[in-house]
Short mmCIF file of C-alpha atoms in Angstrom, two decimals:
data_model
loop_
_atom_site.label_atom_id
_atom_site.label_comp_id
_atom_site.label_asym_id
_atom_site.label_seq_id
_atom_site.Cartn_x
_atom_site.Cartn_y
_atom_site.Cartn_z
CA MET M 1 88.01 88.62 88.36
CA THR M 2 91.27 87.71 90.00
CA GLN M 3 91.15 85.13 92.88
CA PHE M 4 93.64 84.67 95.61
CA LEU M 5 93.62 81.97 97.89
CA ILE M 6 95.59 82.68 100.96
CA ARG M 7 97.31 79.67 102.64
CA THR M 8 98.84 79.32 105.84
CA ASP M 9 98.98 75.40 105.76
CA MET M 10 100.78 74.34 102.42
CA ALA M 11 101.11 70.68 103.60
CA THR M 12 97.38 69.77 102.71
CA PRO M 13 96.69 69.26 99.11
CA VAL M 14 94.21 71.59 97.60
CA ASP M 15 92.23 71.33 94.02
CA GLU M 16 91.99 74.38 92.73
CA PRO M 17 91.18 75.84 88.79
CA GLU M 18 94.63 77.33 87.47
CA GLU M 19 93.36 80.51 87.76
CA VAL M 20 93.44 81.17 91.64
CA GLN M 21 96.53 82.57 92.58
CA PHE M 22 98.08 81.35 95.60
CA LEU M 23 99.54 83.60 98.46
CA ASP M 24 101.28 80.96 100.62
CA TRP M 25 101.97 82.58 103.97
CA ALA M 26 105.51 80.91 105.49
CA PRO M 27 107.92 83.85 106.78
CA SER M 28 111.38 82.46 105.96
CA ARG M 29 110.72 79.78 103.83
CA THR M 30 111.64 79.92 100.31
CA ALA M 31 107.98 78.08 99.10
CA ALA M 32 106.45 81.35 100.45
CA THR M 33 104.69 83.75 97.76
CA LEU M 34 104.10 86.36 100.57
CA GLN M 35 107.87 87.13 101.03
CA THR M 36 109.14 88.58 104.33
CA GLY M 37 112.81 88.54 103.25
CA ASP M 38 115.92 87.69 105.29
CA THR M 39 114.83 90.58 107.91
CA GLY M 40 111.49 88.23 108.56
CA GLN M 41 112.92 86.84 111.56
CA GLU M 42 114.16 90.10 113.13
CA PHE M 43 110.38 91.54 112.24
CA PHE M 44 108.61 88.78 114.45
CA ALA M 45 111.06 87.99 117.29
CA GLY M 46 109.97 88.29 120.71
CA TRP M 47 106.24 89.11 120.44
CA ARG M 48 103.13 87.18 119.79
CA PRO M 49 99.79 88.78 118.75
CA PRO M 50 96.55 87.17 119.92
CA ARG M 51 94.87 85.00 117.44
CA GLN M 52 92.22 87.53 115.87
CA ALA M 53 95.37 89.97 115.63
CA ALA M 54 97.29 87.65 113.86
CA ASP M 55 94.29 87.27 111.19
CA LEU M 56 94.48 90.70 110.75
CA LEU M 57 98.05 90.85 110.40
CA LEU M 58 97.83 88.26 107.71
CA PHE M 59 95.27 89.94 105.72
CA GLY M 60 97.03 93.28 105.57
CA ALA M 61 99.62 91.12 104.00
CA ALA M 62 97.32 89.23 101.64
CA VAL M 63 95.36 92.19 100.12
CA TYR M 64 98.67 94.30 99.58
CA CYS M 65 100.31 91.58 97.76
CA ALA M 66 96.93 90.93 95.75
CA ASP M 67 96.86 94.41 95.01
CA LYS M 68 100.54 94.31 94.00
CA THR M 69 100.00 91.38 91.55
CA THR M 70 96.44 92.32 89.91
CA LEU M 71 97.13 94.81 86.82
CA ARG M 72 94.83 97.95 86.55
CA ARG M 73 95.88 98.33 83.02
CA GLN M 74 93.95 95.09 82.26
CA THR M 75 90.64 96.36 83.27
CA VAL M 76 87.98 97.79 81.18
CA ASP M 77 88.47 101.23 82.34
CA SER M 78 91.97 100.76 83.06
CA TRP M 79 91.62 101.36 86.61
CA THR M 80 88.72 99.31 88.52
CA ARG M 81 89.63 95.80 89.33
CA GLU M 82 87.45 92.72 90.92
CA ILE M 83 89.61 90.84 93.31
CA THR M 84 88.41 88.07 95.56
CA VAL M 85 90.46 87.01 98.50
CA ARG M 86 89.78 83.93 100.60
CA LEU M 87 91.36 84.24 104.03
CA PRO M 88 92.22 81.61 106.76
CA VAL M 89 90.73 82.88 110.11
CA ALA M 90 89.92 81.61 113.49
CA ASP M 91 86.29 82.64 113.26
CA VAL M 92 84.42 82.92 110.23
CA ALA M 93 81.28 84.64 111.48
CA VAL M 94 83.04 87.72 113.15
CA TRP M 95 84.86 88.41 109.71
CA VAL M 96 81.77 88.11 107.72
CA ASN M 97 80.41 91.00 110.18
CA ALA M 98 83.31 92.97 109.83
CA ASN M 99 82.82 94.03 106.29
CA PHE M 100 86.61 94.58 105.39
CA ALA M 101 85.66 94.66 101.78
CA SER M 102 83.96 97.78 102.08
CA ALA M 103 86.88 99.56 103.75
CA MET M 104 89.15 98.00 100.89
CA ASN M 105 86.57 99.34 98.12
CA PHE M 106 87.12 103.06 99.43
CA LEU M 107 90.78 102.84 99.99
CA THR M 108 91.65 101.12 96.32
CA GLY M 109 88.98 102.07 94.32
CA ASP M 110 88.37 98.63 93.27
CA ARG M 111 85.54 95.89 93.86
CA TRP M 112 86.70 93.84 96.98
CA SER M 113 85.09 90.21 97.86
CA ILE M 114 86.61 89.02 101.24
CA ASP M 115 85.84 85.49 101.53
CA PRO M 116 86.83 83.82 105.17
CA TYR M 117 87.23 80.19 105.67
CA GLN M 118 87.85 78.57 108.98
CA SER M 119 91.40 77.47 109.71
CA ALA M 120 92.69 76.17 113.24
CA LYS M 121 96.44 77.40 112.22
CA ASP M 122 97.51 80.52 113.82
CA PRO M 123 99.43 82.37 111.30
CA VAL M 124 101.92 83.08 113.32
CA THR M 125 102.57 79.31 114.63
CA ASP M 126 105.93 77.93 113.43
CA VAL M 127 107.31 81.34 112.26
CA PRO M 128 110.99 81.68 113.48
CA GLY M 129 111.42 84.29 116.71
CA VAL M 130 107.79 84.03 117.56
CA PRO M 131 107.32 82.90 121.18
CA ILE M 132 106.12 79.26 121.55
CA LEU M 133 103.04 79.85 123.98
CA ASP M 134 99.57 79.79 123.74
CA ARG M 135 98.92 83.67 124.85
CA ALA M 136 99.61 86.91 123.47
CA VAL M 137 103.51 88.32 124.21
CA GLY M 138 104.16 92.19 123.76
CA LEU M 139 107.23 93.90 123.52
CA GLY M 140 106.88 95.99 126.60
CA VAL M 141 105.74 99.00 124.87
CA ASP M 142 103.21 101.71 125.86
CA GLY M 143 102.28 102.51 122.30
CA VAL M 144 102.86 101.38 118.71
CA CYS M 145 103.58 104.60 115.96
CA LEU M 146 103.58 104.43 112.46
CA PHE M 147 107.11 104.99 111.24
CA SER M 148 107.45 105.66 107.32
CA GLY M 149 110.64 107.88 107.24
CA GLY M 150 108.70 110.60 106.17
CA LEU M 151 108.31 114.05 107.90
CA ASP M 152 105.13 113.69 109.78
CA SER M 153 106.30 110.41 111.30
CA LEU M 154 109.70 111.87 112.37
CA CYS M 155 107.55 114.84 114.09
CA GLY M 156 105.10 112.68 115.91
CA VAL M 157 107.89 110.25 117.32
CA ILE M 158 109.57 113.26 118.53
CA ASP M 159 106.28 114.82 120.00
CA LEU M 160 105.19 111.33 121.69
CA LEU M 161 108.57 111.30 123.52
CA GLU M 162 108.70 114.48 124.52
CA GLU M 163 105.08 114.46 125.89
CA ASP M 164 105.81 111.40 128.29
CA LEU M 165 109.50 111.17 129.34
CA HIS M 166 108.44 107.51 130.59
CA ARG M 167 106.68 106.74 127.28
CA ARG M 168 108.30 103.59 125.53
CA LEU M 169 107.33 103.24 121.76
CA CYS M 170 107.46 100.79 119.27
CA LEU M 171 108.27 101.93 115.57
CA VAL M 172 106.77 99.81 112.90
CA SER M 173 107.67 100.24 109.42
CA HIS M 174 107.24 98.59 106.24
CA ASN M 175 109.52 98.78 103.03
CA GLU M 176 110.56 96.76 99.89
CA GLY M 177 114.22 98.47 100.03
CA GLY M 178 115.27 101.70 98.56
CA GLN M 179 115.64 105.40 99.85
CA ALA M 180 112.53 104.89 102.31
CA SER M 181 113.95 102.10 104.25
CA THR M 182 117.54 103.88 104.40
CA ALA M 183 115.77 107.00 105.86
CA GLN M 184 113.76 104.85 108.39
CA LYS M 185 117.07 103.27 109.53
CA VAL M 186 119.00 106.60 109.23
CA ILE M 187 116.26 108.37 111.44
CA PHE M 188 115.77 105.54 113.69
CA ASP M 189 119.36 105.43 114.68
CA GLU M 190 119.55 109.22 115.19
CA LEU M 191 116.36 108.71 117.51
CA THR M 192 117.68 105.86 119.36
CA ALA M 193 121.34 108.15 119.95
CA HIS M 194 118.90 110.91 121.24
CA TYR M 195 116.60 109.11 123.40
CA GLY M 196 118.14 105.94 124.38
CA THR M 197 117.35 102.33 123.45
CA ASP M 198 114.92 102.08 126.74
CA ARG M 199 112.49 104.54 124.95
CA ILE M 200 112.30 103.03 121.47
CA VAL M 201 112.39 99.66 119.78
CA ARG M 202 111.44 99.16 115.78
CA ARG M 203 109.71 96.82 113.88
CA ALA M 204 110.43 96.88 110.00
CA LEU M 205 108.41 94.46 107.71
CA TYR M 206 109.89 93.92 104.40
CA LEU M 207 107.25 92.02 102.56
CA ARG M 208 106.07 91.94 99.07
CA PRO M 209 104.86 89.31 96.47
CA ALA M 210 107.76 86.89 96.06
CA PRO M 211 109.69 86.47 92.71
CA ALA M 212 108.55 83.04 91.31
CA ASN M 213 111.07 79.89 92.37
CA SER M 214 110.65 76.45 92.27
CA SER M 215 109.92 75.73 95.27
CA GLN M 216 106.39 77.53 95.31
CA ALA M 217 103.18 75.59 94.69
CA ARG M 218 102.27 77.98 92.27
CA PRO M 219 104.22 81.08 91.68
CA LEU M 220 102.68 84.51 90.92
CA PRO M 221 102.72 86.31 87.46
CA ARG M 222 105.80 88.28 87.21
CA SER M 223 104.22 91.76 86.41
CA ARG M 224 103.58 94.35 89.33
CA GLU M 225 101.08 97.15 89.65
CA ASN M 226 102.57 100.18 91.27
CA THR M 227 99.70 102.21 92.38
CA THR M 228 99.73 100.20 95.73
CA ARG M 229 96.70 101.84 97.42
CA SER M 230 96.43 98.90 99.98
CA ARG M 231 99.87 99.64 101.61
CA SER M 232 97.85 101.33 104.28
CA MET M 233 95.93 98.48 105.18
CA LEU M 234 99.25 96.54 104.99
CA PHE M 235 100.58 99.32 107.56
CA LEU M 236 98.09 99.84 110.11
CA SER M 237 96.90 95.73 110.37
CA THR M 238 100.77 95.28 111.25
CA ALA M 239 100.73 98.08 113.74
CA LEU M 240 97.51 96.86 115.37
CA ALA M 241 98.97 93.46 115.69
CA LEU M 242 101.79 94.85 117.34
CA ALA M 243 99.83 96.78 119.73
CA ALA M 244 97.41 94.00 120.62
CA ALA M 245 100.60 91.75 121.54
CA SER M 246 100.93 94.06 124.44
CA GLY M 247 97.18 94.49 125.48
CA PRO M 248 93.98 95.76 124.07
CA ASP M 249 94.50 99.27 125.49
CA THR M 250 97.74 99.80 123.91
CA PRO M 251 97.34 102.71 121.04
CA VAL M 252 98.35 102.75 117.64
CA TYR M 253 99.39 106.25 116.68
CA VAL M 254 99.32 107.58 113.04
CA PRO M 255 101.14 110.81 112.66
CA GLU M 256 99.72 112.01 109.55
CA ASN M 257 98.68 115.87 109.16
CA GLY M 258 94.91 116.47 108.29
CA PHE M 259 95.18 118.19 104.97
CA ILE M 260 96.66 115.48 103.29
CA GLY M 261 94.48 112.87 105.43
CA VAL M 262 91.45 114.40 103.47
CA ASN M 263 93.80 114.61 100.34
CA VAL M 264 90.64 116.88 98.52
CA PRO M 265 91.54 116.57 94.72
CA LEU M 266 93.30 119.72 93.39
CA THR M 267 90.90 119.47 90.04
CA ARG M 268 88.34 117.64 89.22
CA ALA M 269 90.40 115.67 86.69
CA ARG M 270 92.14 114.09 89.76
CA VAL M 271 88.97 112.77 91.57
CA GLY M 272 89.81 108.88 91.75
CA SER M 273 93.31 107.84 90.55
CA ALA M 274 95.30 110.77 91.51
CA SER M 275 93.78 111.28 94.85
CA THR M 276 94.70 108.38 97.38
CA ARG M 277 92.87 107.85 100.79
CA THR M 278 95.84 106.70 103.17
CA THR M 279 94.46 108.07 106.22
CA HIS M 280 91.24 109.52 105.27
CA PRO M 281 89.15 109.85 107.98
CA HIS M 282 86.26 107.67 106.38
CA PHE M 283 88.35 104.89 105.81
CA MET M 284 90.20 105.17 109.13
CA GLN M 285 86.55 105.03 110.74
CA GLN M 286 85.79 101.86 108.62
CA LEU M 287 89.25 100.33 109.87
CA VAL M 288 88.73 100.95 113.58
CA LYS M 289 85.08 99.54 113.13
CA GLY M 290 85.99 96.20 111.00
CA ALA M 291 89.10 95.61 113.63
CA ALA M 292 86.70 96.02 116.79
CA ALA M 293 84.10 93.56 115.10
CA ILE M 294 86.88 90.70 114.85
CA GLY M 295 87.99 91.14 118.35
CA VAL M 296 91.04 94.01 117.83
CA GLN M 297 89.85 96.86 120.14
CA ASN M 298 93.28 99.02 120.25
CA PRO M 299 92.79 102.63 119.94
CA VAL M 300 93.72 104.37 116.66
CA LEU M 301 95.02 107.94 117.23
CA ASN M 302 96.42 110.70 114.80
CA PRO M 303 96.83 113.50 117.03
CA TYR M 304 97.33 115.78 114.16
CA ARG M 305 94.05 115.09 112.05
CA PHE M 306 93.16 118.84 112.41
CA ARG M 307 96.48 120.21 111.92
CA THR M 308 98.42 121.19 108.59
CA LYS M 309 102.08 119.92 107.93
CA GLY M 310 103.10 123.07 108.60
CA GLU M 311 101.24 123.56 111.95
CA MET M 312 102.92 120.02 112.99
CA LEU M 313 106.36 121.71 112.59
CA ALA M 314 105.36 124.92 114.30
CA HIS M 315 103.95 123.32 117.42
CA SER M 316 106.99 120.52 117.71
CA ARG M 317 107.94 119.62 121.32
CA ASN M 318 111.51 119.83 120.23
CA PRO M 319 112.12 121.92 117.23
CA ALA M 320 115.67 121.63 117.56
CA LEU M 321 115.88 118.05 117.25
CA LEU M 322 113.26 118.07 114.41
CA ARG M 323 115.02 120.59 112.35
CA ARG M 324 118.25 118.87 112.69
CA LEU M 325 116.69 115.52 111.48
CA ALA M 326 113.96 116.98 109.15
CA GLY M 327 116.64 116.58 106.25
CA GLN M 328 117.01 113.07 106.55
CA SER M 329 113.37 112.25 105.96
CA VAL M 330 111.92 111.27 102.97
CA SER M 331 108.38 112.61 102.10
CA CYS M 332 108.22 111.55 98.20
CA SER M 333 106.27 109.52 96.02
CA HIS M 334 109.09 108.55 94.08
CA PRO M 335 112.29 108.99 95.78
CA GLU M 336 114.11 106.42 93.37
CA THR M 337 113.15 108.47 89.94
CA ALA M 338 116.07 110.96 90.37
CA ARG M 339 118.72 108.26 89.78
CA TYR M 340 117.70 107.53 86.05
CA VAL M 341 118.55 111.05 85.09
CA GLY M 342 121.50 111.40 87.20
CA ARG M 343 120.15 113.52 89.78
CA LYS M 344 120.21 112.99 93.77
CA GLN M 345 117.78 110.42 95.23
CA GLY M 346 115.59 111.14 97.98
CA ASN M 347 112.68 113.95 97.83
CA CYS M 348 112.11 114.87 94.21
CA GLY M 349 110.68 118.04 94.87
CA TYR M 350 107.98 117.76 92.17
CA CYS M 351 105.40 115.57 93.50
CA PHE M 352 102.55 116.62 95.45
CA PRO M 353 103.83 115.35 98.87
CA CYS M 354 107.29 117.14 98.31
CA LEU M 355 105.39 120.41 97.45
CA ILE M 356 103.37 120.20 100.57
CA ARG M 357 106.50 119.21 102.38
CA ARG M 358 108.53 122.42 101.08
CA ALA M 359 105.68 124.84 102.07
CA SER M 360 105.16 123.09 105.51
CA LEU M 361 109.10 123.85 105.99
CA ALA M 362 108.62 127.46 104.65
CA HIS M 363 105.99 128.02 107.12
CA VAL M 364 108.66 127.64 109.74
CA GLY M 365 111.66 129.13 107.97
CA TRP M 366 113.16 125.90 107.08
CA ASP M 367 112.93 125.60 103.51
CA ASP M 368 116.65 125.19 102.59
CA GLU M 369 116.88 121.78 101.71
CA GLN M 370 118.21 120.57 98.08
CA TYR M 371 115.67 118.65 95.88
CA ALA M 372 116.15 116.61 92.92
CA TRP M 373 114.16 119.21 91.19
CA ASP M 374 113.58 122.70 92.49
CA ILE M 375 110.40 124.33 91.14
CA PHE M 376 111.78 127.87 91.71
CA ASP M 377 115.12 126.98 89.36
CA GLU M 378 114.42 128.44 86.04
CA GLN M 379 115.96 125.52 83.99
CA ASP M 380 113.81 122.91 85.89
CA GLN M 381 110.81 125.04 85.00
CA GLU M 382 111.32 124.35 81.50
CA VAL M 383 110.83 120.57 82.20
CA LEU M 384 108.08 121.21 85.14
CA LEU M 385 105.48 123.75 83.39
CA ASP M 386 105.75 121.70 80.00
CA ARG M 387 102.46 120.35 79.79
CA GLY M 388 103.48 117.70 77.52
CA ARG M 389 105.67 116.14 80.14
CA VAL M 390 104.36 114.01 82.95
CA ARG M 391 106.83 115.25 85.52
CA GLY M 392 105.24 118.29 86.48
CA SER M 393 101.67 117.39 86.67
CA ASP M 394 101.36 117.75 90.12
CA LEU M 395 103.01 121.13 90.17
CA ARG M 396 100.56 122.25 87.60
CA ALA M 397 97.60 120.84 89.52
CA VAL M 398 98.82 122.53 92.79
CA LEU M 399 98.60 125.95 90.54
CA ALA M 400 95.19 125.28 89.41
CA GLY M 401 93.69 123.93 92.86
CA VAL M 402 95.70 126.35 95.30
CA LEU M 403 95.47 129.83 93.21
CA THR M 404 91.89 129.69 92.66
CA GLU M 405 88.29 129.75 94.86
CA ARG M 406 87.14 126.43 95.95
CA PRO M 407 83.79 125.87 97.59
CA ASP M 408 83.55 124.08 100.71
CA ARG M 409 81.61 121.01 99.19
CA ASP M 410 84.78 120.19 97.38
CA LEU M 411 86.06 118.64 100.74
CA LEU M 412 83.78 115.61 100.00
CA ARG M 413 84.91 114.63 96.53
CA ASN M 414 87.40 112.36 98.16
CA GLY M 415 85.03 110.71 100.17
CA PRO M 416 82.43 111.04 103.00
CA ILE M 417 83.59 113.16 106.55
CA PRO M 418 82.66 111.47 109.67
CA ARG M 419 79.43 112.99 111.50
CA GLY M 420 80.17 116.28 113.52
CA GLU M 421 83.66 116.99 112.00
CA ARG M 422 83.18 118.68 108.43
CA SER M 423 83.72 122.03 109.91
CA ALA M 424 86.97 120.85 111.49
CA PHE M 425 88.27 119.25 108.33
CA THR M 426 87.19 122.13 106.02
CA SER M 427 89.22 124.25 108.20
CA VAL M 428 92.41 122.44 107.94
CA TRP M 429 91.78 121.84 104.43
CA ARG M 430 91.65 125.56 103.72
CA ARG M 431 94.57 126.17 105.97
CA GLY M 432 96.59 123.49 104.25
CA LEU M 433 95.96 125.31 100.80
CA THR M 434 96.63 128.88 102.43
CA GLU M 435 100.39 127.21 103.34
CA LEU M 436 100.74 126.29 99.76
CA ARG M 437 99.66 129.44 98.47
CA ALA M 438 101.52 131.62 100.89
CA TRP M 439 104.88 129.58 99.70
CA LEU M 440 104.33 130.17 96.25
CA ILE M 441 103.34 133.88 96.10
CA ALA M 442 106.62 134.68 98.35
CA ASP M 443 109.13 132.67 96.29
CA ALA M 444 107.82 131.86 92.91
CA ARG M 445 110.07 133.61 90.06
CA GLY M 446 110.53 133.14 86.69
CA GLU M 447 107.97 131.77 84.43
CA LEU M 448 106.34 130.14 87.55
CA GLY M 449 106.14 133.69 89.05
CA GLN M 450 104.29 135.07 86.10
CA LEU M 451 101.79 132.10 86.18
CA VAL M 452 101.22 132.74 90.20
CA ARG M 453 100.92 136.23 89.68
CA ALA M 454 98.36 135.75 86.73
CA LEU M 455 95.93 133.23 88.56
CA ARG M 456 96.36 135.25 92.09
#
């Protein structure tokens, strides 16, 4: 078991065994092991969440950094970890009832224990940029929208701004640098130029486990886990804190297509480790229930939960703007990979999100972008169809999962579906498979074309 103690008060000495790791929260201070980077003050400037939402924000940051510093390869099955997080909160009883451990177990596939302890210190007190008041202070927005820099979030922001010409949004992002953060900034600048600074503001959270330094009471281990299943909790808890600062009725928008939301494993071998649950409806239901239990009751809305990615694009409220900016978005699982082999960074072209992206763009006639690898290029196929290489594993799984008959019960392979919604999610899953299948049948050539024809 890996144990973490989250601290907001680092002045008070603690007597803890050496195996307990400290996650020290002190934005803008080098003593922190939860690092918010040079942009920390910019992120926190001008708003203050109510205490219960500040506790939720700290929880999201803590589990994300705990996840990243606990290696799966050191466990018996090289996957399932036991992680205990001791969290300072205002009201211990409500946190016990919230049962966030169950949500985290489902999200990351581990065994979490969340042990709250009482602390009088508000996590945002003494954070530079936060208003020094005893009440919540918002950014004067009508909603908070997750903004990853991907195609879904771009489509969602455009639709929300076009739907209500008086709506003002806060776009919330998380990054640790790299291609995703570049895409977020480029697209935000384009959206600001189009809609104006009075319609959108942005808060970008740079957060990661801090590298070791001599100012820290107990530096974190150097190695990092790269599966980061908990990032969804960080993203959503941050958005809820921003929304709660503006009031309990301010919604959080989660623009994510329903096909990737349920993320049904493409093959039986991909159940678990290869099938994320970032916006799975069961996790979203657990999150909303837990947040409400601690007093954060803001609505969490996904307008696209019953649409495929292609349907999102086809029903855009401003297709001209969406098409112009689509090429700037990054949907990729690992956008940095290409640089190691001298190819263009951005969308790799072979991971599952990139394949869904291309199929959705083909659905509306926009599949003309350049990718680091092109699955329809016969030279690239020599690598991507080679079973001895990991790089093409997602493509090979898509061929197996999309071009064969699947029973409806497969929908439940990645988790339970909320009562009354199974039929709707089964439908969006099948329509998503149809988008991928239609794209492959229409455009595959060479060895890939032969495989597609053989599997049909």
